[in-house]
PDB file of C-alpha atoms in Angstrom:
ATOM      1  CA  MET A   1    -120.088 223.820 145.528  1.00  0.00           C
ATOM      2  CA  MET A   2    -120.609 227.563 145.103  1.00  0.00           C
ATOM      3  CA  LYS A   3    -123.549 226.999 142.714  1.00  0.00           C
ATOM      4  CA  LYS A   4    -125.245 224.664 145.189  1.00  0.00           C
ATOM      5  CA  TRP A   5    -124.834 227.230 147.950  1.00  0.00           C
ATOM      6  CA  ILE A   6    -126.339 229.948 145.738  1.00  0.00           C
ATOM      7  CA  LEU A   7    -129.334 227.729 144.916  1.00  0.00           C
ATOM      8  CA  TRP A   8    -129.962 227.017 148.600  1.00  0.00           C
ATOM      9  CA  ALA A   9    -129.720 230.726 149.412  1.00  0.00           C
ATOM     10  CA  ALA A  10    -132.157 231.604 146.614  1.00  0.00           C
ATOM     11  CA  ALA A  11    -134.634 228.973 147.803  1.00  0.00           C
ATOM     12  CA  ALA A  12    -134.414 230.306 151.356  1.00  0.00           C
ATOM     13  CA  LEU A  13    -135.099 233.849 150.142  1.00  0.00           C
ATOM     14  CA  VAL A  14    -138.162 232.684 148.209  1.00  0.00           C
ATOM     15  CA  VAL A  15    -139.559 230.917 151.281  1.00  0.00           C
ATOM     16  CA  ILE A  16    -138.897 233.936 153.498  1.00  0.00           C
ATOM     17  CA  GLY A  17    -140.513 236.225 150.915  1.00  0.00           C
ATOM     18  CA  CYS A  18    -143.642 234.072 150.765  1.00  0.00           C
ATOM     19  CA  MET A  19    -143.868 234.007 154.551  1.00  0.00           C
ATOM     20  CA  ILE A  20    -143.513 237.804 154.824  1.00  0.00           C
ATOM     21  CA  GLY A  21    -146.037 238.355 152.049  1.00  0.00           C
ATOM     22  CA  GLY A  22    -148.509 235.950 153.604  1.00  0.00           C
ATOM     23  CA  ILE A  23    -148.225 237.508 157.046  1.00  0.00           C
ATOM     24  CA  SER A  24    -148.600 241.004 155.567  1.00  0.00           C
ATOM     25  CA  MET A  25    -151.763 240.095 153.653  1.00  0.00           C
ATOM     26  CA  GLN A  26    -153.155 238.369 156.726  1.00  0.00           C
ATOM     27  CA  MET A  27    -152.536 241.523 158.797  1.00  0.00           C
ATOM     28  CA  LEU A  28    -154.361 243.535 156.111  1.00  0.00           C
ATOM     29  CA  ASP A  29    -157.363 241.253 156.681  1.00  0.00           C
ATOM     30  CA  TRP A  30    -157.511 239.789 153.193  1.00  0.00           C
ATOM     31  CA  ASP A  31    -160.477 237.415 152.952  1.00  0.00           C
ATOM     32  CA  PHE A  32    -158.947 234.489 151.103  1.00  0.00           C
ATOM     33  CA  MET A  33    -161.971 232.333 151.890  1.00  0.00           C
ATOM     34  CA  ARG A  34    -163.856 234.350 149.285  1.00  0.00           C
ATOM     35  CA  LEU A  35    -161.236 234.269 146.550  1.00  0.00           C
ATOM     36  CA  ASP A  36    -161.833 232.176 143.439  1.00  0.00           C
ATOM     37  CA  THR A  37    -160.116 231.774 140.112  1.00  0.00           C
ATOM     38  CA  GLU A  38    -163.405 232.725 138.464  1.00  0.00           C
ATOM     39  CA  LYS A  39    -165.513 235.789 139.039  1.00  0.00           C
ATOM     40  CA  GLY A  40    -168.591 234.929 141.021  1.00  0.00           C
ATOM     41  CA  GLU A  41    -170.577 235.664 144.137  1.00  0.00           C
ATOM     42  CA  TRP A  42    -171.616 234.011 147.367  1.00  0.00           C
ATOM     43  CA  LYS A  43    -175.179 232.739 147.309  1.00  0.00           C
ATOM     44  CA  GLU A  44    -177.240 231.866 150.358  1.00  0.00           C
ATOM     45  CA  GLU A  45    -180.492 229.952 150.573  1.00  0.00           C
ATOM     46  CA  GLN A  46    -182.551 229.507 153.728  1.00  0.00           C
ATOM     47  CA  PHE A  47    -184.920 226.726 154.763  1.00  0.00           C
ATOM     48  CA  ALA A  48    -187.201 226.164 157.751  1.00  0.00           C
ATOM     49  CA  ALA A  49    -185.649 223.427 159.911  1.00  0.00           C
ATOM     50  CA  GLY A  50    -189.048 222.178 161.073  1.00  0.00           C
ATOM     51  CA  GLU A  51    -189.998 221.256 157.501  1.00  0.00           C
ATOM     52  CA  ILE A  52    -186.931 219.077 156.880  1.00  0.00           C
ATOM     53  CA  GLU A  53    -186.457 215.469 158.063  1.00  0.00           C
ATOM     54  CA  LYS A  54    -183.301 214.640 156.108  1.00  0.00           C
ATOM     55  CA  ILE A  55    -180.429 216.675 154.684  1.00  0.00           C
ATOM     56  CA  ILE A  56    -178.277 215.124 151.942  1.00  0.00           C
ATOM     57  CA  VAL A  57    -175.106 216.955 150.878  1.00  0.00           C
ATOM     58  CA  SER A  58    -173.112 215.717 147.858  1.00  0.00           C
ATOM     59  CA  GLY A  59    -169.861 217.579 147.327  1.00  0.00           C
ATOM     60  CA  ALA A  60    -168.597 216.082 144.033  1.00  0.00           C
ATOM     61  CA  SER A  61    -164.995 217.199 144.681  1.00  0.00           C
ATOM     62  CA  LEU A  62    -165.990 220.420 146.431  1.00  0.00           C
ATOM     63  CA  PRO A  63    -165.136 220.724 150.147  1.00  0.00           C
ATOM     64  CA  VAL A  64    -168.175 220.215 152.379  1.00  0.00           C
ATOM     65  CA  LEU A  65    -168.507 222.007 155.717  1.00  0.00           C
ATOM     66  CA  VAL A  66    -171.439 221.528 158.091  1.00  0.00           C
ATOM     67  CA  GLU A  67    -171.664 223.693 161.186  1.00  0.00           C
ATOM     68  CA  THR A  68    -174.130 225.213 163.658  1.00  0.00           C
ATOM     69  CA  SER A  69    -176.574 227.873 162.551  1.00  0.00           C
ATOM     70  CA  GLU A  70    -176.911 231.010 164.636  1.00  0.00           C
ATOM     71  CA  ASP A  71    -180.706 230.979 164.289  1.00  0.00           C
ATOM     72  CA  ASP A  72    -183.458 228.377 163.851  1.00  0.00           C
ATOM     73  CA  SER A  73    -183.097 228.075 160.069  1.00  0.00           C
ATOM     74  CA  ILE A  74    -180.963 225.921 157.780  1.00  0.00           C
ATOM     75  CA  HIS A  75    -178.579 228.028 155.693  1.00  0.00           C
ATOM     76  CA  VAL A  76    -176.847 226.836 152.511  1.00  0.00           C
ATOM     77  CA  LEU A  77    -173.930 228.950 151.268  1.00  0.00           C
ATOM     78  CA  VAL A  78    -172.041 228.374 148.008  1.00  0.00           C
ATOM     79  CA  TYR A  79    -169.769 230.484 145.817  1.00  0.00           C
ATOM     80  CA  ILE A  80    -171.406 230.601 142.387  1.00  0.00           C
ATOM     81  CA  THR A  81    -169.393 230.998 139.169  1.00  0.00           C
ATOM     82  CA  GLU A  82    -170.078 230.271 135.508  1.00  0.00           C
ATOM     83  CA  THR A  83    -168.765 226.723 135.823  1.00  0.00           C
ATOM     84  CA  LYS A  84    -169.810 225.958 139.389  1.00  0.00           C
ATOM     85  CA  ASN A  85    -173.433 224.978 139.773  1.00  0.00           C
ATOM     86  CA  VAL A  86    -174.595 223.859 143.217  1.00  0.00           C
ATOM     87  CA  ARG A  87    -178.275 223.240 143.818  1.00  0.00           C
ATOM     88  CA  ALA A  88    -180.323 223.131 146.997  1.00  0.00           C
ATOM     89  CA  ALA A  89    -183.739 221.593 146.412  1.00  0.00           C
ATOM     90  CA  LYS A  90    -186.428 220.593 148.883  1.00  0.00           C
ATOM     91  CA  GLN A  91    -188.672 217.688 147.907  1.00  0.00           C
ATOM     92  CA  ASP A  92    -191.224 216.445 150.403  1.00  0.00           C
ATOM     93  CA  ASN A  93    -189.260 216.570 153.677  1.00  0.00           C
ATOM     94  CA  VAL A  94    -185.809 215.987 152.162  1.00  0.00           C
ATOM     95  CA  LEU A  95    -183.313 218.761 151.424  1.00  0.00           C
ATOM     96  CA  ASN A  96    -180.837 217.789 148.686  1.00  0.00           C
ATOM     97  CA  ILE A  97    -177.724 219.924 148.271  1.00  0.00           C
ATOM     98  CA  TYR A  98    -175.558 218.792 145.383  1.00  0.00           C
ATOM     99  CA  ALA A  99    -172.980 219.856 142.832  1.00  0.00           C
ATOM    100  CA  GLN A 100    -174.085 219.123 139.277  1.00  0.00           C
ATOM    101  CA  GLU A 101    -170.594 218.608 137.856  1.00  0.00           C
ATOM    102  CA  THR A 102    -166.987 218.195 138.902  1.00  0.00           C
ATOM    103  CA  PHE A 103    -165.127 221.464 139.083  1.00  0.00           C
ATOM    104  CA  ASN A 104    -161.490 222.441 138.934  1.00  0.00           C
ATOM    105  CA  LYS A 105    -159.798 221.541 142.170  1.00  0.00           C
ATOM    106  CA  HIS A 106    -158.183 224.396 144.054  1.00  0.00           C
ATOM    107  CA  ILE A 107    -155.440 224.295 146.631  1.00  0.00           C
ATOM    108  CA  LEU A 108    -156.141 225.142 150.244  1.00  0.00           C
ATOM    109  CA  PHE A 109    -152.979 226.662 151.650  1.00  0.00           C
ATOM    110  CA  GLN A 110    -152.503 227.682 155.268  1.00  0.00           C
ATOM    111  CA  MET A 111    -149.651 229.604 156.807  1.00  0.00           C
ATOM    112  CA  PHE A 112    -149.467 230.024 160.589  1.00  0.00           C
ATOM    113  CA  GLY A 113    -153.061 228.809 160.881  1.00  0.00           C
ATOM    114  CA  GLY A 114    -154.536 231.930 159.345  1.00  0.00           C
ATOM    115  CA  LEU A 115    -153.613 232.499 155.717  1.00  0.00           C
ATOM    116  CA  LYS A 116    -155.926 230.627 153.363  1.00  0.00           C
ATOM    117  CA  SER A 117    -155.761 230.863 149.612  1.00  0.00           C
ATOM    118  CA  ILE A 118    -158.361 229.711 147.126  1.00  0.00           C
ATOM    119  CA  TRP A 119    -161.311 227.943 148.789  1.00  0.00           C
ATOM    120  CA  ASN A 120    -164.706 227.253 147.349  1.00  0.00           C
ATOM    121  CA  GLY A 121    -167.134 224.693 148.580  1.00  0.00           C
ATOM    122  CA  ILE A 122    -170.486 224.036 150.185  1.00  0.00           C
ATOM    123  CA  VAL A 123    -171.295 225.371 153.642  1.00  0.00           C
ATOM    124  CA  VAL A 124    -174.424 224.142 155.434  1.00  0.00           C
ATOM    125  CA  GLN A 125    -175.455 225.663 158.751  1.00  0.00           C
ATOM    126  CA  ILE A 126    -177.903 223.627 160.843  1.00  0.00           C
ATOM    127  CA  PRO A 127    -179.630 224.797 164.062  1.00  0.00           C
ATOM    128  CA  ASP A 128    -179.613 222.830 167.314  1.00  0.00           C
ATOM    129  CA  SER A 129    -183.408 222.517 167.005  1.00  0.00           C
ATOM    130  CA  TYR A 130    -183.091 220.347 163.883  1.00  0.00           C
ATOM    131  CA  ALA A 131    -184.524 216.891 164.662  1.00  0.00           C
ATOM    132  CA  GLY A 132    -183.718 215.069 161.418  1.00  0.00           C
ATOM    133  CA  SER A 133    -180.730 213.226 159.956  1.00  0.00           C
ATOM    134  CA  VAL A 134    -177.748 214.444 157.916  1.00  0.00           C
ATOM    135  CA  GLU A 135    -175.941 212.516 155.156  1.00  0.00           C
ATOM    136  CA  LEU A 136    -172.632 213.866 153.817  1.00  0.00           C
ATOM    137  CA  LYS A 137    -171.100 212.469 150.626  1.00  0.00           C
ATOM    138  CA  ASN A 138    -167.989 213.399 148.682  1.00  0.00           C
ATOM    139  CA  ASP A 139    -165.175 212.184 146.477  1.00  0.00           C
ATOM    140  CA  ASN A 140    -161.882 213.964 145.908  1.00  0.00           C
ATOM    141  CA  GLY A 141    -162.794 216.552 148.536  1.00  0.00           C
ATOM    142  CA  SER A 142    -162.951 216.978 152.287  1.00  0.00           C
ATOM    143  CA  VAL A 143    -165.963 216.474 154.573  1.00  0.00           C
ATOM    144  CA  THR A 144    -166.067 218.455 157.821  1.00  0.00           C
ATOM    145  CA  ALA A 145    -168.667 218.686 160.593  1.00  0.00           C
ATOM    146  CA  SER A 146    -167.909 221.165 163.364  1.00  0.00           C
ATOM    147  CA  GLU A 147    -169.773 222.428 166.427  1.00  0.00           C
ATOM    148  CA  LEU A 148    -172.891 220.518 165.374  1.00  0.00           C
ATOM    149  CA  LYS A 149    -175.748 219.253 167.527  1.00  0.00           C
ATOM    150  CA  ILE A 150    -178.649 217.328 166.001  1.00  0.00           C
ATOM    151  CA  SER A 151    -181.239 214.859 167.316  1.00  0.00           C
ATOM    152  CA  GLY A 152    -181.006 212.485 164.352  1.00  0.00           C
ATOM    153  CA  ASP A 153    -178.253 210.444 162.739  1.00  0.00           C
ATOM    154  CA  LEU A 154    -175.110 211.853 161.116  1.00  0.00           C
ATOM    155  CA  SER A 155    -173.255 209.904 158.422  1.00  0.00           C
ATOM    156  CA  ALA A 156    -170.307 210.744 156.190  1.00  0.00           C
ATOM    157  CA  VAL A 157    -168.983 208.811 153.185  1.00  0.00           C
ATOM    158  CA  ASN A 158    -165.901 209.932 151.297  1.00  0.00           C
ATOM    159  CA  GLU A 159    -163.247 208.773 148.851  1.00  0.00           C
ATOM    160  CA  ASN A 160    -159.858 210.388 148.260  1.00  0.00           C
ATOM    161  CA  GLY A 161    -160.391 213.004 150.941  1.00  0.00           C
ATOM    162  CA  ARG A 162    -160.495 213.590 154.668  1.00  0.00           C
ATOM    163  CA  ILE A 163    -163.447 213.146 157.040  1.00  0.00           C
ATOM    164  CA  SER A 164    -163.265 215.342 160.132  1.00  0.00           C
ATOM    165  CA  MET A 165    -165.803 215.817 162.936  1.00  0.00           C
ATOM    166  CA  GLU A 166    -165.248 217.979 165.992  1.00  0.00           C
ATOM    167  CA  ASN A 167    -167.591 218.785 168.884  1.00  0.00           C
ATOM    168  CA  VAL A 168    -170.508 216.895 167.361  1.00  0.00           C
ATOM    169  CA  SER A 169    -173.569 215.462 169.093  1.00  0.00           C
ATOM    170  CA  ALA A 170    -176.100 213.180 167.381  1.00  0.00           C
ATOM    171  CA  ARG A 171    -178.205 210.066 167.920  1.00  0.00           C
ATOM    172  CA  SER A 172    -175.607 208.067 165.997  1.00  0.00           C
ATOM    173  CA  VAL A 173    -172.497 208.895 163.970  1.00  0.00           C
ATOM    174  CA  SER A 174    -170.904 206.902 161.172  1.00  0.00           C
ATOM    175  CA  ALA A 175    -167.941 207.705 158.922  1.00  0.00           C
ATOM    176  CA  GLU A 176    -166.683 205.612 156.010  1.00  0.00           C
ATOM    177  CA  ASN A 177    -163.648 206.586 153.980  1.00  0.00           C
ATOM    178  CA  SER A 178    -161.240 205.276 151.378  1.00  0.00           C
ATOM    179  CA  ASN A 179    -157.826 206.768 150.614  1.00  0.00           C
ATOM    180  CA  GLY A 180    -158.076 209.416 153.298  1.00  0.00           C
ATOM    181  CA  SER A 181    -158.032 209.938 157.050  1.00  0.00           C
ATOM    182  CA  VAL A 182    -160.897 209.823 159.554  1.00  0.00           C
ATOM    183  CA  HIS A 183    -160.627 212.165 162.523  1.00  0.00           C
ATOM    184  CA  LEU A 184    -163.345 212.350 165.187  1.00  0.00           C
ATOM    185  CA  GLU A 185    -162.800 214.610 168.177  1.00  0.00           C
ATOM    186  CA  TYR A 186    -165.276 214.984 171.045  1.00  0.00           C
ATOM    187  CA  VAL A 187    -168.163 213.214 169.369  1.00  0.00           C
ATOM    188  CA  THR A 188    -171.087 212.211 171.588  1.00  0.00           C
ATOM    189  CA  THR A 189    -173.921 209.910 170.546  1.00  0.00           C
ATOM    190  CA  VAL A 190    -176.977 208.396 172.190  1.00  0.00           C
ATOM    191  CA  GLU A 191    -176.586 205.118 170.286  1.00  0.00           C
ATOM    192  CA  GLU A 192    -173.464 204.239 168.292  1.00  0.00           C
ATOM    193  CA  VAL A 193    -170.351 205.720 166.764  1.00  0.00           C
ATOM    194  CA  LYS A 194    -168.889 203.716 163.910  1.00  0.00           C
ATOM    195  CA  THR A 195    -166.041 204.257 161.445  1.00  0.00           C
ATOM    196  CA  LYS A 196    -164.606 202.263 158.564  1.00  0.00           C
ATOM    197  CA  ASN A 197    -161.462 203.313 156.760  1.00  0.00           C
ATOM    198  CA  SER A 198    -159.107 201.859 154.167  1.00  0.00           C
ATOM    199  CA  ASN A 199    -155.747 203.251 153.092  1.00  0.00           C
ATOM    200  CA  GLY A 200    -155.718 205.968 155.714  1.00  0.00           C
ATOM    201  CA  SER A 201    -155.351 206.623 159.415  1.00  0.00           C
ATOM    202  CA  THR A 202    -158.195 206.687 161.953  1.00  0.00           C
ATOM    203  CA  TRP A 203    -157.926 208.881 165.029  1.00  0.00           C
ATOM    204  CA  ILE A 204    -160.746 209.067 167.577  1.00  0.00           C
ATOM    205  CA  GLU A 205    -160.441 211.304 170.637  1.00  0.00           C
ATOM    206  CA  GLY A 206    -162.977 212.001 173.358  1.00  0.00           C
ATOM    207  CA  ALA A 207    -165.844 209.987 171.845  1.00  0.00           C
ATOM    208  CA  ALA A 208    -168.726 208.691 173.983  1.00  0.00           C
ATOM    209  CA  ALA A 209    -171.471 206.296 172.881  1.00  0.00           C
ATOM    210  CA  LYS A 210    -173.486 203.223 173.829  1.00  0.00           C
ATOM    211  CA  THR A 211    -171.588 201.130 171.283  1.00  0.00           C
ATOM    212  CA  ALA A 212    -168.378 202.062 169.454  1.00  0.00           C
ATOM    213  CA  GLU A 213    -166.864 200.231 166.496  1.00  0.00           C
ATOM    214  CA  PHE A 214    -163.784 201.225 164.508  1.00  0.00           C
ATOM    215  CA  SER A 215    -162.395 199.366 161.516  1.00  0.00           C
ATOM    216  CA  GLY A 216    -159.252 200.086 159.528  1.00  0.00           C
ATOM    217  CA  SER A 217    -157.087 198.681 156.772  1.00  0.00           C
ATOM    218  CA  ASN A 218    -153.622 199.800 155.701  1.00  0.00           C
ATOM    219  CA  GLY A 219    -153.461 202.527 158.306  1.00  0.00           C
ATOM    220  CA  ARG A 220    -153.222 203.209 162.015  1.00  0.00           C
ATOM    221  CA  VAL A 221    -156.243 203.080 164.344  1.00  0.00           C
ATOM    222  CA  ALA A 222    -155.783 205.298 167.417  1.00  0.00           C
ATOM    223  CA  LEU A 223    -158.366 205.677 170.197  1.00  0.00           C
ATOM    224  CA  GLU A 224    -157.937 208.165 173.017  1.00  0.00           C
ATOM    225  CA  GLU A 225    -160.391 208.705 175.880  1.00  0.00           C
ATOM    226  CA  VAL A 226    -163.125 206.747 174.114  1.00  0.00           C
ATOM    227  CA  SER A 227    -165.928 205.390 176.293  1.00  0.00           C
ATOM    228  CA  ALA A 228    -168.756 203.013 175.387  1.00  0.00           C
ATOM    229  CA  SER A 229    -171.386 202.022 177.924  1.00  0.00           C
ATOM    230  CA  GLU A 230    -172.041 198.644 176.256  1.00  0.00           C
ATOM    231  CA  SER A 231    -169.216 197.643 173.893  1.00  0.00           C
ATOM    232  CA  LEU A 232    -166.090 198.963 172.194  1.00  0.00           C
ATOM    233  CA  LYS A 233    -164.540 197.188 169.202  1.00  0.00           C
ATOM    234  CA  ALA A 234    -161.462 198.031 167.136  1.00  0.00           C
ATOM    235  CA  GLN A 235    -160.246 196.009 164.163  1.00  0.00           C
ATOM    236  CA  ASN A 236    -157.326 196.638 161.844  1.00  0.00           C
ATOM    237  CA  ASN A 237    -155.355 195.005 159.077  1.00  0.00           C
ATOM    238  CA  ASN A 238    -151.801 196.002 158.113  1.00  0.00           C
ATOM    239  CA  GLY A 239    -151.552 198.699 160.752  1.00  0.00           C
ATOM    240  CA  SER A 240    -151.312 199.225 164.484  1.00  0.00           C
ATOM    241  CA  ILE A 241    -154.042 199.671 167.097  1.00  0.00           C
ATOM    242  CA  ARG A 242    -153.315 202.190 169.864  1.00  0.00           C
ATOM    243  CA  ILE A 243    -155.655 202.810 172.795  1.00  0.00           C
ATOM    244  CA  GLU A 244    -155.286 205.392 175.568  1.00  0.00           C
ATOM    245  CA  GLU A 245    -157.685 205.663 178.520  1.00  0.00           C
ATOM    246  CA  VAL A 246    -160.522 203.778 176.804  1.00  0.00           C
ATOM    247  CA  SER A 247    -163.360 202.330 178.865  1.00  0.00           C
ATOM    248  CA  SER A 248    -166.172 199.845 178.282  1.00  0.00           C
ATOM    249  CA  PRO A 249    -167.514 196.672 179.944  1.00  0.00           C
ATOM    250  CA  PHE A 250    -166.756 194.779 176.723  1.00  0.00           C
ATOM    251  CA  ILE A 251    -163.619 195.581 174.729  1.00  0.00           C
ATOM    252  CA  SER A 252    -162.587 193.687 171.612  1.00  0.00           C
ATOM    253  CA  LEU A 253    -159.306 194.374 169.780  1.00  0.00           C
ATOM    254  CA  THR A 254    -158.478 192.433 166.615  1.00  0.00           C
ATOM    255  CA  ASN A 255    -155.447 193.007 164.433  1.00  0.00           C
ATOM    256  CA  SER A 256    -153.394 191.423 161.689  1.00  0.00           C
ATOM    257  CA  ASN A 257    -149.857 192.451 160.750  1.00  0.00           C
ATOM    258  CA  GLY A 258    -149.486 195.138 163.383  1.00  0.00           C
ATOM    259  CA  SER A 259    -149.130 195.751 167.104  1.00  0.00           C
ATOM    260  CA  VAL A 260    -151.869 196.282 169.702  1.00  0.00           C
ATOM    261  CA  LYS A 261    -150.803 198.566 172.525  1.00  0.00           C
ATOM    262  CA  GLY A 262    -152.177 200.962 175.117  1.00  0.00           C
ATOM    263  CA  ASN A 263    -154.121 201.149 178.355  1.00  0.00           C
ATOM    264  CA  ILE A 264    -157.653 200.690 179.628  1.00  0.00           C
ATOM    265  CA  ASN A 265    -159.254 203.025 182.119  1.00  0.00           C
ATOM    266  CA  GLY A 266    -160.416 200.395 184.603  1.00  0.00           C
ATOM    267  CA  ARG A 267    -159.375 197.702 187.066  1.00  0.00           C
ATOM    268  CA  ARG A 268    -157.556 194.641 185.802  1.00  0.00           C
ATOM    269  CA  ALA A 269    -159.436 192.575 188.395  1.00  0.00           C
ATOM    270  CA  ASP A 270    -162.788 193.474 186.779  1.00  0.00           C
ATOM    271  CA  TYR A 271    -161.959 191.964 183.383  1.00  0.00           C
ATOM    272  CA  ARG A 272    -162.032 188.427 182.129  1.00  0.00           C
ATOM    273  CA  VAL A 273    -159.391 188.141 179.420  1.00  0.00           C
ATOM    274  CA  ALA A 274    -159.454 186.091 176.220  1.00  0.00           C
ATOM    275  CA  SER A 275    -156.150 186.703 174.474  1.00  0.00           C
ATOM    276  CA  ASN A 276    -154.618 185.060 171.429  1.00  0.00           C
ATOM    277  CA  THR A 277    -151.424 186.458 169.909  1.00  0.00           C
ATOM    278  CA  LYS A 278    -149.505 184.718 167.134  1.00  0.00           C
ATOM    279  CA  ASN A 279    -145.956 185.529 166.084  1.00  0.00           C
ATOM    280  CA  GLY A 280    -145.475 188.233 168.700  1.00  0.00           C
ATOM    281  CA  PHE A 281    -145.067 189.078 172.381  1.00  0.00           C
ATOM    282  CA  CYS A 282    -148.152 189.379 174.605  1.00  0.00           C
ATOM    283  CA  ASN A 283    -148.298 190.591 178.222  1.00  0.00           C
ATOM    284  CA  LEU A 284    -151.893 189.452 178.793  1.00  0.00           C
ATOM    285  CA  VAL A 285    -152.799 186.233 180.599  1.00  0.00           C
ATOM    286  CA  SER A 286    -156.142 184.728 179.665  1.00  0.00           C
ATOM    287  CA  ASN A 287    -158.601 183.948 182.441  1.00  0.00           C
ATOM    288  CA  ALA A 288    -162.219 182.789 182.460  1.00  0.00           C
ATOM    289  CA  ASP A 289    -163.206 183.941 185.944  1.00  0.00           C
ATOM    290  CA  VAL A 290    -166.990 184.389 185.615  1.00  0.00           C
ATOM    291  CA  SER A 291    -167.053 186.500 188.775  1.00  0.00           C
ATOM    292  CA  ARG A 292    -165.386 189.305 186.825  1.00  0.00           C
ATOM    293  CA  PRO A 293    -168.138 191.464 185.269  1.00  0.00           C
ATOM    294  CA  TYR A 294    -166.247 192.769 182.227  1.00  0.00           C
ATOM    295  CA  LEU A 295    -164.593 191.116 179.230  1.00  0.00           C
ATOM    296  CA  LEU A 296    -161.479 191.961 177.213  1.00  0.00           C
ATOM    297  CA  GLU A 297    -160.885 190.078 173.976  1.00  0.00           C
ATOM    298  CA  VAL A 298    -157.620 190.513 172.072  1.00  0.00           C
ATOM    299  CA  GLU A 299    -156.635 188.652 168.941  1.00  0.00           C
ATOM    300  CA  ASN A 300    -153.441 189.553 167.138  1.00  0.00           C
ATOM    301  CA  ASP A 301    -151.659 187.884 164.266  1.00  0.00           C
ATOM    302  CA  ASN A 302    -148.081 188.865 163.369  1.00  0.00           C
ATOM    303  CA  GLY A 303    -147.620 191.595 165.949  1.00  0.00           C
ATOM    304  CA  SER A 304    -146.942 192.258 169.625  1.00  0.00           C
ATOM    305  CA  THR A 305    -149.620 192.921 172.250  1.00  0.00           C
ATOM    306  CA  ARG A 306    -149.182 195.047 175.365  1.00  0.00           C
ATOM    307  CA  ILE A 307    -152.256 196.235 177.248  1.00  0.00           C
ATOM    308  CA  GLU A 308    -152.130 197.866 180.682  1.00  0.00           C
ATOM    309  CA  PHE A 309    -154.879 198.911 183.115  1.00  0.00           C
ATOM    310  CA  SER A 310    -155.199 202.094 185.143  1.00  0.00           C
ATOM    311  CA  GLU A 311    -155.744 199.990 188.274  1.00  0.00           C
ATOM    312  CA  ASN A 312    -154.923 196.458 189.316  1.00  0.00           C
TER     313      ASN A 312
END
């Protein structure tokens, strides 16, 4: 009993020591974003945005971050070492940014939202004036787009890593992932927003588009304050669907082996309802009243269904 108590006390002291050390180094303004296990240097290349119609970024296990440029140029920043070789090459009107090999993976560690240890990846800064498209690709690494506004399409494809977009505006946005989460927050598009995810959760908050489509498998699909002027569709398999304050004249929710729950920002009297739930409770009553301008379709197999409206 005494030995177990001593071990717990020692573990607590180690944790406290790490916390104090981390806070101290953070207060001393250590720049952990520029630390690397290998000696190297940050390299920046600059390109004229008006000469580029498409940007393709391939991370190859390196974290990818795309954000807004402070001027009218495209900036590519990478931390170069002897074993890390990232190229940025312009051919015709296409800018290809790619890692030529897979590098040692480093741990990103955060304490109190500020302390970050070893981080090395690809940073691309794009101005608001950029009128082309952006394609982001990765495997075994994260893909992040933040504070980005472009006139073209934005797409992200990943495997074994997270896809995150926050405060993004584009003509259309698509995100496809496997074995990782998809998180879109305050994404606005002229046309569509579309996600597909397997073996990971999907969380969409504050998205607005003409059409919205979200597909999941083996993970939760959660939509909050999502609006689509034409249609909104959510489909899942082996996971729940949760909606909060969503709005669209056509809403389709399809699930298998999971519940469908939440609320619609609209009047119940405005929606025709086509509901089919097997092996579970359902609070919806189907009606085919053609005088109702909107349509709600819900199909659920092996799970309960409970959908409410903000108004009757």
